mmCIF file of C-alpha atoms and ligand atoms in Angstrom:
data_model
loop_
_atom_site.group_PDB
_atom_site.id
_atom_site.type_symbol
_atom_site.label_atom_id
_atom_site.label_comp_id
_atom_site.label_asym_id
_atom_site.label_seq_id
_atom_site.Cartn_x
_atom_site.Cartn_y
_atom_site.Cartn_z
ATOM 1 C CA UNK P 28 0.000 0.000 0.000
ATOM 2 C CA UNK P 29 1.309 3.473 -0.882
ATOM 3 C CA UNK P 30 1.620 5.536 2.278
ATOM 4 C CA UNK P 31 2.496 9.233 2.050
ATOM 5 C CA UNK P 32 5.607 9.938 4.118
ATOM 6 C CA UNK P 33 5.073 11.990 7.262
ATOM 7 C CA UNK P 34 7.994 14.183 8.297
ATOM 8 C CA UNK P 35 7.802 15.723 11.759
ATOM 9 C CA UNK P 36 9.892 18.386 13.477
ATOM 10 C CA UNK P 37 10.125 17.930 17.252
ATOM 11 C CA UNK P 38 11.638 21.153 18.569
ATOM 12 C CA UNK P 39 11.763 19.881 22.162
ATOM 13 C CA UNK P 40 12.452 22.779 24.603
ATOM 14 C CA UNK P 41 13.971 25.044 21.960
ATOM 15 C CA UNK P 42 12.850 28.197 20.112
ATOM 16 C CA UNK P 43 11.304 31.424 21.272
ATOM 17 C CA UNK P 44 8.074 32.553 19.624
ATOM 18 C CA UNK P 45 10.049 34.787 17.249
ATOM 19 C CA UNK P 46 12.419 31.977 16.281
ATOM 20 C CA UNK P 47 9.483 29.673 15.630
ATOM 21 C CA UNK P 48 7.858 32.260 13.333
ATOM 22 C CA UNK P 49 11.116 32.759 11.433
ATOM 23 C CA UNK P 50 11.369 29.006 10.888
ATOM 24 C CA UNK P 51 7.849 28.890 9.416
ATOM 25 C CA UNK P 52 8.690 31.803 7.090
ATOM 26 C CA UNK P 53 11.786 29.977 5.847
ATOM 27 C CA UNK P 54 9.903 26.675 5.485
ATOM 28 C CA UNK P 55 7.113 28.361 3.509
ATOM 29 C CA UNK P 56 9.581 29.216 0.728
ATOM 30 C CA UNK P 57 10.161 25.475 0.137
ATOM 31 C CA UNK P 58 6.632 24.145 0.448
ATOM 32 C CA UNK P 59 6.028 23.867 -3.293
ATOM 33 C CA UNK P 60 8.936 21.377 -3.516
ATOM 34 C CA UNK P 61 7.556 19.367 -0.590
ATOM 35 C CA UNK P 62 4.042 18.762 -1.897
ATOM 36 C CA UNK P 63 4.610 14.976 -2.075
ATOM 37 C CA UNK P 64 4.962 14.473 1.676
ATOM 38 C CA UNK P 65 3.037 15.419 4.824
ATOM 39 C CA UNK P 66 4.671 17.795 7.297
ATOM 40 C CA UNK P 67 3.974 18.483 10.949
ATOM 41 C CA UNK P 68 5.717 20.832 13.371
ATOM 42 C CA UNK P 69 5.861 20.264 17.138
ATOM 43 C CA UNK P 70 6.737 23.655 18.670
ATOM 44 C CA UNK P 71 6.935 24.230 22.430
ATOM 45 C CA UNK P 72 3.547 25.104 23.981
ATOM 46 C CA UNK P 73 4.436 28.792 24.189
ATOM 47 C CA UNK P 74 4.750 29.077 20.400
ATOM 48 C CA UNK P 75 1.661 27.069 19.374
ATOM 49 C CA UNK P 76 -0.628 30.043 18.913
ATOM 50 C CA UNK P 77 1.775 32.074 16.751
ATOM 51 C CA UNK P 78 2.856 29.052 14.729
ATOM 52 C CA UNK P 79 -0.813 28.206 14.079
ATOM 53 C CA UNK P 80 -1.309 31.721 12.686
ATOM 54 C CA UNK P 81 1.850 31.514 10.581
ATOM 55 C CA UNK P 82 0.839 28.127 9.144
ATOM 56 C CA UNK P 83 -2.736 29.175 8.303
ATOM 57 C CA UNK P 84 -3.504 28.461 4.664
ATOM 58 C CA UNK P 85 -0.557 26.083 4.239
ATOM 59 C CA UNK P 86 -0.777 22.271 4.279
ATOM 60 C CA UNK P 87 1.649 21.993 7.188
ATOM 61 C CA UNK P 88 0.062 20.551 10.336
ATOM 62 C CA UNK P 89 0.940 21.352 13.928
ATOM 63 C CA UNK P 90 1.146 19.204 17.035
ATOM 64 C CA UNK P 91 1.992 19.445 20.724
ATOM 65 C CA UNK P 92 4.859 17.577 22.353
ATOM 66 C CA UNK P 93 2.788 16.246 25.253
ATOM 67 C CA UNK P 94 -0.691 16.360 26.783
ATOM 68 C CA UNK P 95 -2.336 15.666 30.104
ATOM 69 C CA UNK P 96 -4.223 12.394 30.529
ATOM 70 C CA UNK P 97 -7.038 14.380 32.192
ATOM 71 C CA UNK P 98 -9.610 16.352 30.163
ATOM 72 C CA UNK P 99 -9.629 19.290 32.632
ATOM 73 C CA UNK P 100 -9.377 19.991 36.326
ATOM 74 C CA UNK P 101 -7.049 21.000 39.125
ATOM 75 C CA UNK P 102 -3.783 19.875 37.513
ATOM 76 C CA UNK P 103 -1.480 22.888 37.815
ATOM 77 C CA UNK P 104 0.891 23.191 34.895
ATOM 78 C CA UNK P 105 -0.801 20.551 32.749
ATOM 79 C CA UNK P 106 -2.383 21.128 29.324
ATOM 80 C CA UNK P 107 -5.298 19.030 28.076
ATOM 81 C CA UNK P 108 -5.942 17.511 24.669
ATOM 82 C CA UNK P 109 -8.936 19.825 24.215
ATOM 83 C CA UNK P 110 -6.758 22.884 24.880
ATOM 84 C CA UNK P 111 -4.197 21.612 22.397
ATOM 85 C CA UNK P 112 -6.890 21.186 19.754
ATOM 86 C CA UNK P 113 -8.224 24.620 20.574
ATOM 87 C CA UNK P 114 -4.726 26.041 19.955
ATOM 88 C CA UNK P 115 -4.812 24.635 16.416
ATOM 89 C CA UNK P 116 -3.067 21.274 16.789
ATOM 90 C CA UNK P 117 -4.125 18.143 14.979
ATOM 91 C CA UNK P 118 -1.273 15.930 16.282
ATOM 92 C CA UNK P 119 0.290 15.169 19.657
ATOM 93 C CA UNK P 120 3.401 13.198 20.662
ATOM 94 C CA UNK P 121 2.727 10.484 23.224
ATOM 95 C CA UNK P 122 5.374 8.526 25.117
ATOM 96 C CA UNK P 123 8.468 10.260 23.737
ATOM 97 C CA UNK P 124 11.507 8.581 25.292
ATOM 98 C CA UNK P 125 12.612 11.828 26.945
ATOM 99 C CA UNK P 126 9.301 11.881 28.796
ATOM 100 C CA UNK P 127 9.584 8.196 29.655
ATOM 101 C CA UNK P 128 13.187 8.283 30.866
ATOM 102 C CA UNK P 129 13.776 11.886 32.017
ATOM 103 C CA UNK P 130 10.313 12.797 33.340
ATOM 104 C CA UNK P 131 9.468 9.256 34.464
ATOM 105 C CA UNK P 132 6.312 8.515 32.468
ATOM 106 C CA UNK P 133 5.304 4.896 32.917
ATOM 107 C CA UNK P 134 3.576 2.628 30.389
ATOM 108 C CA UNK P 135 0.385 3.199 32.370
ATOM 109 C CA UNK P 136 0.606 6.993 31.991
ATOM 110 C CA UNK P 137 1.438 6.639 28.299
ATOM 111 C CA UNK P 138 -1.699 4.497 27.836
ATOM 112 C CA UNK P 139 -3.853 7.109 29.595
ATOM 113 C CA UNK P 140 -2.378 9.903 27.473
ATOM 114 C CA UNK P 141 -3.019 7.931 24.292
ATOM 115 C CA UNK P 142 -6.687 7.570 25.252
ATOM 116 C CA UNK P 143 -6.859 11.292 26.071
ATOM 117 C CA UNK P 144 -5.424 12.110 22.646
ATOM 118 C CA UNK P 145 -8.067 10.025 20.873
ATOM 119 C CA UNK P 146 -10.797 11.515 23.065
ATOM 120 C CA UNK P 147 -9.704 15.016 22.020
ATOM 121 C CA UNK P 148 -9.778 14.002 18.356
ATOM 122 C CA UNK P 149 -6.016 14.437 17.971
ATOM 123 C CA UNK P 150 -3.757 12.168 15.922
ATOM 124 C CA UNK P 151 -1.291 10.656 18.384
ATOM 125 C CA UNK P 152 2.238 9.780 17.357
ATOM 126 C CA UNK P 153 3.043 6.994 19.804
ATOM 127 C CA UNK P 154 6.800 6.737 20.395
ATOM 128 C CA UNK P 155 8.352 3.379 21.222
ATOM 129 C CA UNK P 156 11.918 2.119 21.297
ATOM 130 C CA UNK P 157 14.446 0.091 23.212
ATOM 131 C CA UNK P 158 17.500 1.165 25.218
ATOM 132 C CA UNK P 159 21.002 0.102 24.187
ATOM 133 C CA UNK P 160 21.479 -2.702 26.749
ATOM 134 C CA UNK P 161 18.102 -4.099 25.680
ATOM 135 C CA UNK P 162 19.174 -4.170 22.026
ATOM 136 C CA UNK P 163 22.532 -5.681 22.930
ATOM 137 C CA UNK P 164 20.752 -8.387 24.911
ATOM 138 C CA UNK P 165 18.646 -9.241 21.838
ATOM 139 C CA UNK P 166 15.489 -7.939 23.541
ATOM 140 C CA UNK P 167 14.620 -5.006 21.245
ATOM 141 C CA UNK P 168 11.469 -6.569 19.762
ATOM 142 C CA UNK P 169 10.303 -7.846 23.136
ATOM 143 C CA UNK P 170 10.636 -4.352 24.666
ATOM 144 C CA UNK P 171 8.794 -2.680 21.784
ATOM 145 C CA UNK P 172 6.069 -5.351 21.882
ATOM 146 C CA UNK P 173 5.568 -4.704 25.614
ATOM 147 C CA UNK P 174 5.385 -0.922 25.063
ATOM 148 C CA UNK P 175 2.842 -1.368 22.252
ATOM 149 C CA UNK P 176 0.702 -3.839 24.228
ATOM 150 C CA UNK P 177 0.619 -1.571 27.266
ATOM 151 C CA UNK P 178 -0.169 1.605 25.316
ATOM 152 C CA UNK P 179 -2.771 0.066 23.012
ATOM 153 C CA UNK P 180 -4.708 -1.819 25.656
ATOM 154 C CA UNK P 181 -8.337 -0.715 25.214
ATOM 155 C CA UNK P 182 -7.755 1.122 21.919
ATOM 156 C CA UNK P 183 -10.410 0.221 19.337
ATOM 157 C CA UNK P 184 -9.876 -0.328 15.585
ATOM 158 C CA UNK P 185 -11.433 3.041 14.702
ATOM 159 C CA UNK P 186 -8.843 4.729 16.911
ATOM 160 C CA UNK P 187 -5.999 2.498 15.697
ATOM 161 C CA UNK P 188 -6.766 3.661 12.164
ATOM 162 C CA UNK P 189 -5.820 7.223 13.191
ATOM 163 C CA UNK P 190 -2.649 6.230 15.000
ATOM 164 C CA UNK P 191 0.912 6.984 13.883
ATOM 165 C CA UNK P 192 3.822 5.147 15.498
ATOM 166 C CA UNK P 193 7.395 6.428 15.751
ATOM 167 C CA UNK P 194 10.097 3.835 16.285
ATOM 168 C CA UNK P 195 12.811 5.695 18.156
ATOM 169 C CA UNK P 196 15.612 3.569 19.599
ATOM 170 C CA UNK P 197 16.544 5.438 22.767
ATOM 171 C CA UNK P 198 20.281 5.048 22.103
ATOM 172 C CA UNK P 199 19.876 6.895 18.782
ATOM 173 C CA UNK P 200 18.044 9.986 20.079
ATOM 174 C CA UNK P 201 20.254 13.048 20.160
ATOM 175 C CA UNK P 202 23.409 10.907 20.110
ATOM 176 C CA UNK P 203 24.446 11.058 16.461
ATOM 177 C CA UNK P 204 24.100 7.249 16.315
ATOM 178 C CA UNK P 205 21.452 6.009 13.900
ATOM 179 C CA UNK P 206 19.921 2.563 13.488
ATOM 180 C CA UNK P 207 21.049 0.982 10.234
ATOM 181 C CA UNK P 208 18.322 1.032 7.577
ATOM 182 C CA UNK P 209 18.227 -2.803 7.851
ATOM 183 C CA UNK P 210 17.724 -2.772 11.631
ATOM 184 C CA UNK P 211 15.133 0.002 11.425
ATOM 185 C CA UNK P 212 13.254 -1.765 8.607
ATOM 186 C CA UNK P 213 13.220 -5.009 10.583
ATOM 187 C CA UNK P 214 11.647 -3.292 13.596
ATOM 188 C CA UNK P 215 9.155 -1.356 11.462
ATOM 189 C CA UNK P 216 8.028 -4.552 9.809
ATOM 190 C CA UNK P 217 7.676 -6.166 13.250
ATOM 191 C CA UNK P 218 5.534 -3.225 14.454
ATOM 192 C CA UNK P 219 3.349 -3.364 11.327
ATOM 193 C CA UNK P 220 2.731 -7.087 11.848
ATOM 194 C CA UNK P 221 1.894 -6.491 15.514
ATOM 195 C CA UNK P 222 -0.674 -3.824 14.601
ATOM 196 C CA UNK P 223 -2.068 -6.017 11.810
ATOM 197 C CA UNK P 224 -2.543 -8.923 14.225
ATOM 198 C CA UNK P 225 -4.093 -6.663 16.869
ATOM 199 C CA UNK P 226 -6.470 -4.627 14.709
ATOM 200 C CA UNK P 227 -6.676 -6.265 11.288
ATOM 201 C CA UNK P 228 -4.345 -6.423 8.306
ATOM 202 C CA UNK P 229 -5.855 -3.399 6.589
ATOM 203 C CA UNK P 230 -5.065 -1.214 9.582
ATOM 204 C CA UNK P 231 -1.548 -2.677 9.783
ATOM 205 C CA UNK P 232 -0.806 -1.993 6.150
ATOM 206 C CA UNK P 233 -2.230 1.550 6.307
ATOM 207 C CA UNK P 234 -0.310 2.460 9.483
ATOM 208 C CA UNK P 235 2.393 5.103 9.134
ATOM 209 C CA UNK P 236 5.526 4.217 11.095
ATOM 210 C CA UNK P 237 8.150 6.932 11.363
ATOM 211 C CA UNK P 238 11.785 6.364 12.263
ATOM 212 C CA UNK P 239 13.396 8.733 14.769
ATOM 213 C CA UNK P 240 16.891 8.927 16.183
ATOM 214 C CA UNK P 241 19.580 11.249 14.792
ATOM 215 C CA UNK P 242 17.939 11.568 11.373
ATOM 216 C CA UNK P 243 19.996 14.052 9.335
ATOM 217 C CA UNK P 244 19.995 15.262 5.714
ATOM 218 C CA UNK P 245 22.743 12.744 4.896
ATOM 219 C CA UNK P 246 21.015 9.606 6.238
ATOM 220 C CA UNK P 247 17.318 10.409 5.676
ATOM 221 C CA UNK P 248 17.082 9.097 2.116
ATOM 222 C CA UNK P 249 18.553 5.685 2.980
ATOM 223 C CA UNK P 250 16.160 5.266 5.886
ATOM 224 C CA UNK P 251 13.049 6.513 4.116
ATOM 225 C CA UNK P 252 13.901 4.459 1.054
ATOM 226 C CA UNK P 253 12.892 1.326 2.941
ATOM 227 C CA UNK P 254 9.408 -0.154 2.425
ATOM 228 C CA UNK P 255 8.162 0.052 5.998
ATOM 229 C CA UNK P 256 9.707 3.407 6.941
ATOM 230 C CA UNK P 257 6.994 5.975 6.346
ATOM 231 C CA UNK P 258 8.738 9.140 7.386
ATOM 232 C CA UNK P 259 10.863 10.597 10.141
ATOM 233 C CA UNK P 260 10.450 12.171 13.556
ATOM 234 C CA UNK P 261 13.323 14.622 13.631
ATOM 235 C CA UNK P 262 14.676 16.343 16.733
ATOM 236 C CA UNK P 263 17.992 18.205 16.564
ATOM 237 C CA UNK P 264 18.160 18.413 12.770
ATOM 238 C CA UNK P 265 14.677 19.940 12.603
ATOM 239 C CA UNK P 266 15.701 23.144 14.381
ATOM 240 C CA UNK P 267 17.210 24.587 11.230
ATOM 241 C CA UNK P 268 14.741 25.101 8.361
ATOM 242 C CA UNK P 269 17.240 24.223 5.594
ATOM 243 C CA UNK P 270 18.192 20.991 7.319
ATOM 244 C CA UNK P 271 14.528 20.067 7.917
ATOM 245 C CA UNK P 272 13.654 20.810 4.284
ATOM 246 C CA UNK P 273 16.574 18.663 3.088
ATOM 247 C CA UNK P 274 15.315 15.759 5.227
ATOM 248 C CA UNK P 275 11.713 16.238 4.085
ATOM 249 C CA UNK P 276 12.809 16.220 0.426
ATOM 250 C CA UNK P 277 13.991 12.641 1.005
ATOM 251 C CA UNK P 278 10.365 11.777 1.745
ATOM 252 C CA UNK P 279 9.069 13.182 -1.544
ATOM 253 C CA UNK P 280 8.707 10.518 -4.241
ATOM 254 C CA UNK P 281 11.475 11.215 -6.758
ATOM 255 C CA UNK P 282 12.741 14.038 -4.501
HETATM 256 C C1 LIG B 302 13.338 13.146 18.767
HETATM 257 O O1 LIG B 302 13.346 14.159 19.466
HETATM 258 O O2 LIG B 302 12.302 12.479 18.642
HETATM 259 C C2 LIG B 302 14.577 12.747 18.093
HETATM 260 C C3 LIG B 302 14.561 11.686 17.343
HETATM 261 O O3 LIG B 302 15.686 13.547 18.314
HETATM 262 P P1 LIG B 302 17.035 13.544 17.422
HETATM 263 O O4 LIG B 302 16.611 13.637 15.976
HETATM 264 O O5 LIG B 302 17.785 14.767 17.880
HETATM 265 O O6 LIG B 302 17.756 12.271 17.692
#
């Protein structure tokens, strides 16, 4: 099945509002060349409103980097899925490894956030991936299977149809180390089979699975050239518009 590549920029805790607007201006100049792929920006919360205005009328989507599992209430500092939608987002990252390992989000919290994302009519990008000792012990697939099972418990096929998954080996995020295209493809194919078995083959074959972990302009084409790699979730290399555009061009058929 032909799946349009989805290229995402995760800006993490970088960029002022002004810097975010400048990025969108620079990106806009290249959009005509990028019409063959889908693009989504994940600015910090503080820049969502201005980025939404800057992106109006373009085909670039916007997402938030996190959401609360609660719909509203006395949760100081938290931001709900409904608020994120209201700010103009259509996507949200769920279970990014920095939130799992640095902030301490458990599989249980990730599952609750995934449900909250669906409830708010957002498209969740569910991030999964193993740590280096787990890969070295030959347990990478087992770890990813456990993360998927825990997060998707209670998700129905209608929701699964809207899901995007990002395979992000933890040892590759922000380290300059990238999974080989063969290793990434093997895991993506494993994830697709898992989703197919859980929700039906049609949903498995339609699922977009991004690779993330030190994607750069010089390795993006090799990764996205593989059958089961449907785009990239890009951190560090997405902070510069030229670098992000160069990566996204690798996701354009014939680009
Ligand atoms: C990420 O933030 O999801 C990521 C993959 O970061 P980096 O590209 O910097 O490794």
